[in-house]
Amino acid sequence: MPKPPARSVPAPHTVEFIGSFPGRPPEATGPEVAFAGRSNVGKSSAINVVLGQKSAARVSKTPGRTQSINLFDVQHAKARFTLVDLPGYGFAKVPDEIQHRWKGAIERYLRDREALRLVIVLVDARHPPQQLDLDLIRGLQLAEIPCQVVATKVDKLPRSKAKGMLTKLARGLGMPAVLGLSSLDRTGVDALREVLLKAVRDRS
């Protein structure tokens, strides 16, 4: 599991929305980090808290709200990179045709994006490993794309159970560790920022 930073990691200086792309996004200009997860896992809230923004990514209670690949230019004191918000997968109440289109867009992006340095796979801390998450992680591993699993909504778990649940998730997903995150009490925010910065600095 990533160790908590010795001190807080500041939010980026600036975050600019590049655009929303239903198909192939424009060519990368620098290292990229992508956020992926099932619909309604709290992806937009996770992105906003990590970026130190209130509404960089649109937060909605309706699963499947993110329907395109959204790009954000992130400038930090230690690095500059692009954060990629991928459409949520599974359980969204949308027609199968749209689900297939999203799946194709996600797969093309993950397959073709040479600038991709890391994929943050978001799962819900309250639930056991899901097959869709396992499929994504295995696909990333086969493609030799680094990934970090982050369990959202850890504030919904009793503190006495949170650590054990993260351990079970890591074991079930075949990962060395899972990082807990809460967009409400900011648990794990500094650690996740450090993971992102390390990924883009190490291979930029």
Short mmCIF file of C-alpha atoms in Angstrom, two decimals:
data_model
loop_
_atom_site.label_atom_id
_atom_site.label_comp_id
_atom_site.label_asym_id
_atom_site.label_seq_id
_atom_site.Cartn_x
_atom_site.Cartn_y
_atom_site.Cartn_z
CA MET A 1 0.00 0.00 0.00
CA PRO A 2 1.33 3.48 -0.78
CA LYS A 3 2.67 5.01 2.43
CA PRO A 4 1.03 8.24 3.60
CA PRO A 5 3.20 11.24 2.71
CA ALA A 6 5.23 12.70 5.58
CA ARG A 7 3.42 16.00 5.00
CA SER A 8 0.39 17.13 3.07
CA VAL A 9 0.70 17.20 -0.69
CA PRO A 10 -0.67 20.47 -2.10
CA ALA A 11 -3.35 20.59 -4.76
CA PRO A 12 -2.37 21.57 -8.30
CA HIS A 13 -1.82 25.26 -9.02
CA THR A 14 -4.16 25.25 -11.99
CA VAL A 15 -6.63 22.85 -13.58
CA GLU A 16 -8.00 23.61 -17.04
CA PHE A 17 -10.67 21.61 -18.83
CA ILE A 18 -9.33 20.64 -22.25
CA GLY A 19 -12.50 19.13 -23.66
CA SER A 20 -14.98 16.27 -23.79
CA PHE A 21 -14.49 13.71 -26.55
CA PRO A 22 -17.08 11.02 -27.41
CA GLY A 23 -14.60 9.36 -29.74
CA ARG A 24 -10.83 9.54 -30.01
CA PRO A 25 -9.30 12.35 -27.91
CA PRO A 26 -6.58 14.60 -29.39
CA GLU A 27 -2.95 13.57 -29.35
CA ALA A 28 -1.31 13.73 -25.94
CA THR A 29 1.08 16.58 -25.19
CA GLY A 30 2.53 15.04 -22.03
CA PRO A 31 2.08 12.23 -19.50
CA GLU A 32 -1.48 11.15 -18.73
CA VAL A 33 -3.20 9.54 -15.74
CA ALA A 34 -6.66 8.02 -16.26
CA PHE A 35 -9.45 7.46 -13.75
CA ALA A 36 -11.74 4.49 -14.43
CA GLY A 37 -14.50 2.82 -12.46
CA ARG A 38 -18.01 1.45 -12.43
CA SER A 39 -20.91 3.86 -12.71
CA ASN A 40 -21.79 5.59 -9.45
CA VAL A 41 -18.52 4.60 -7.74
CA GLY A 42 -17.79 8.24 -6.91
CA LYS A 43 -15.31 8.91 -9.71
CA SER A 44 -16.16 12.57 -10.23
CA SER A 45 -16.00 13.29 -6.49
CA ALA A 46 -12.62 11.53 -6.30
CA ILE A 47 -11.25 13.58 -9.19
CA ASN A 48 -12.50 16.84 -7.70
CA VAL A 49 -10.99 16.24 -4.26
CA VAL A 50 -7.63 15.15 -5.69
CA LEU A 51 -7.50 18.22 -7.92
CA GLY A 52 -8.62 20.48 -5.09
CA GLN A 53 -11.59 21.64 -7.15
CA LYS A 54 -15.30 21.82 -6.35
CA SER A 55 -16.61 21.03 -9.81
CA ALA A 56 -13.83 20.17 -12.26
CA ALA A 57 -15.62 16.88 -12.91
CA ARG A 58 -19.39 16.97 -12.86
CA VAL A 59 -20.86 15.14 -9.86
CA SER A 60 -24.21 13.45 -10.31
CA LYS A 61 -26.30 10.85 -8.51
CA THR A 62 -27.34 9.49 -11.90
CA PRO A 63 -25.10 6.57 -13.00
CA GLY A 64 -23.55 7.01 -16.41
CA ARG A 65 -23.46 10.81 -16.37
CA THR A 66 -19.93 10.86 -17.78
CA GLN A 67 -20.57 9.92 -21.41
CA SER A 68 -17.33 11.01 -23.06
CA ILE A 69 -13.60 10.99 -22.38
CA ASN A 70 -12.90 14.21 -20.48
CA LEU A 71 -9.40 15.69 -20.38
CA PHE A 72 -7.98 18.13 -17.81
CA ASP A 73 -4.64 19.93 -18.04
CA VAL A 74 -3.14 19.79 -14.52
CA GLN A 75 -0.23 22.01 -13.50
CA HIS A 76 1.43 21.20 -10.20
CA ALA A 77 4.58 22.58 -8.63
CA LYS A 78 6.25 19.21 -9.23
CA ALA A 79 4.78 18.16 -12.57
CA ARG A 80 2.40 18.92 -15.40
CA PHE A 81 0.15 16.19 -16.74
CA THR A 82 -3.25 15.41 -18.22
CA LEU A 83 -5.91 13.81 -16.06
CA VAL A 84 -8.32 11.65 -18.05
CA ASP A 85 -11.86 11.00 -16.81
CA LEU A 86 -13.13 7.85 -18.55
CA PRO A 87 -16.85 6.96 -18.83
CA GLY A 88 -18.17 4.77 -16.03
CA TYR A 89 -18.80 1.13 -16.91
CA GLY A 90 -21.54 -1.26 -15.85
CA PHE A 91 -24.92 -0.77 -14.22
CA ALA A 92 -25.60 2.57 -15.88
CA LYS A 93 -29.23 2.86 -16.91
CA VAL A 94 -28.49 3.57 -20.55
CA PRO A 95 -29.21 1.64 -23.76
CA ASP A 96 -26.91 -1.25 -24.61
CA GLU A 97 -25.83 0.55 -27.78
CA ILE A 98 -24.40 3.42 -25.73
CA GLN A 99 -22.77 1.02 -23.28
CA HIS A 100 -21.01 -0.73 -26.17
CA ARG A 101 -19.86 2.62 -27.56
CA TRP A 102 -18.41 3.64 -24.19
CA LYS A 103 -16.70 0.27 -23.82
CA GLY A 104 -15.14 0.64 -27.25
CA ALA A 105 -13.94 4.18 -26.50
CA ILE A 106 -12.38 3.10 -23.20
CA GLU A 107 -10.65 0.07 -24.75
CA ARG A 108 -9.27 2.14 -27.66
CA TYR A 109 -7.94 4.75 -25.30
CA LEU A 110 -6.24 2.20 -23.02
CA ARG A 111 -4.83 0.27 -25.98
CA ASP A 112 -3.50 3.15 -28.05
CA ARG A 113 -2.45 5.84 -25.58
CA GLU A 114 1.35 5.79 -25.39
CA ALA A 115 1.38 8.77 -23.02
CA LEU A 116 -0.64 6.85 -20.40
CA ARG A 117 1.42 6.41 -17.25
CA LEU A 118 -1.11 5.08 -14.76
CA VAL A 119 -4.75 4.02 -14.46
CA ILE A 120 -6.55 4.66 -11.19
CA VAL A 121 -9.18 1.94 -10.88
CA LEU A 122 -11.90 3.08 -8.49
CA VAL A 123 -13.95 0.56 -6.53
CA ASP A 124 -16.52 0.98 -3.75
CA ALA A 125 -14.99 0.24 -0.33
CA ARG A 126 -18.33 -1.13 0.92
CA HIS A 127 -18.59 -3.96 -1.60
CA PRO A 128 -16.54 -7.09 -2.36
CA PRO A 129 -14.59 -7.33 -5.63
CA GLN A 130 -16.77 -7.13 -8.73
CA GLN A 131 -16.18 -9.08 -11.94
CA LEU A 132 -16.10 -5.93 -14.08
CA ASP A 133 -13.32 -4.52 -11.94
CA LEU A 134 -11.39 -7.79 -12.13
CA ASP A 135 -11.74 -7.82 -15.92
CA LEU A 136 -10.38 -4.27 -16.19
CA ILE A 137 -7.44 -4.94 -13.87
CA ARG A 138 -6.52 -8.15 -15.67
CA GLY A 139 -6.70 -6.37 -19.01
CA LEU A 140 -4.40 -3.63 -17.76
CA GLN A 141 -1.95 -6.17 -16.39
CA LEU A 142 -1.89 -8.09 -19.67
CA ALA A 143 -1.23 -4.83 -21.53
CA GLU A 144 1.49 -3.98 -18.98
CA ILE A 145 -0.25 -0.73 -18.02
CA PRO A 146 0.44 0.28 -14.39
CA CYS A 147 -2.65 0.62 -12.23
CA GLN A 148 -3.53 1.56 -8.68
CA VAL A 149 -6.81 0.43 -7.14
CA VAL A 150 -8.48 3.07 -4.97
CA ALA A 151 -11.47 2.25 -2.77
CA THR A 152 -13.84 5.21 -2.50
CA LYS A 153 -16.33 6.03 0.26
CA VAL A 154 -14.20 4.64 3.09
CA ASP A 155 -15.94 7.15 5.37
CA LYS A 156 -19.05 4.95 5.04
CA LEU A 157 -17.25 2.12 6.86
CA PRO A 158 -16.62 1.91 10.61
CA ARG A 159 -12.97 2.66 11.29
CA SER A 160 -12.58 -0.74 12.92
CA LYS A 161 -13.56 -2.43 9.64
CA ALA A 162 -11.99 -0.16 7.01
CA LYS A 163 -8.47 -1.62 7.11
CA GLY A 164 -9.75 -5.18 6.94
CA MET A 165 -12.00 -4.39 3.99
CA LEU A 166 -9.12 -2.81 2.06
CA THR A 167 -7.06 -5.93 2.70
CA LYS A 168 -9.87 -8.17 1.44
CA LEU A 169 -10.32 -6.03 -1.66
CA ALA A 170 -6.60 -6.19 -2.43
CA ARG A 171 -6.59 -9.97 -2.05
CA GLY A 172 -9.73 -10.43 -4.14
CA LEU A 173 -8.52 -8.15 -6.92
CA GLY A 174 -5.05 -9.64 -7.01
CA MET A 175 -3.35 -6.37 -6.08
CA PRO A 176 -0.54 -5.81 -3.56
CA ALA A 177 -2.61 -3.09 -1.87
CA VAL A 178 -5.69 -0.92 -2.21
CA LEU A 179 -5.65 2.74 -1.21
CA GLY A 180 -8.66 4.05 0.70
CA LEU A 181 -10.16 7.41 -0.26
CA SER A 182 -12.93 9.66 1.01
CA SER A 183 -14.01 12.83 -0.76
CA LEU A 184 -15.78 13.92 2.44
CA ASP A 185 -13.16 13.62 5.19
CA ARG A 186 -10.20 13.64 2.75
CA THR A 187 -8.82 10.27 3.86
CA GLY A 188 -6.17 9.17 1.35
CA VAL A 189 -6.11 12.41 -0.67
CA ASP A 190 -2.44 13.22 0.00
CA ALA A 191 -1.40 9.62 -0.64
CA LEU A 192 -3.24 9.51 -3.96
CA ARG A 193 -1.78 12.84 -5.07
CA GLU A 194 1.67 11.46 -4.31
CA VAL A 195 0.92 8.33 -6.39
CA LEU A 196 -0.13 10.49 -9.36
CA LEU A 197 2.89 12.76 -9.15
CA LYS A 198 5.30 9.84 -8.85
CA ALA A 199 3.78 8.17 -11.93
CA VAL A 200 4.12 11.22 -14.17
CA ARG A 201 7.55 12.21 -12.85
CA ASP A 202 9.11 8.76 -13.05
CA ARG A 203 8.24 8.21 -16.71
CA SER A 204 7.72 11.71 -18.13
#
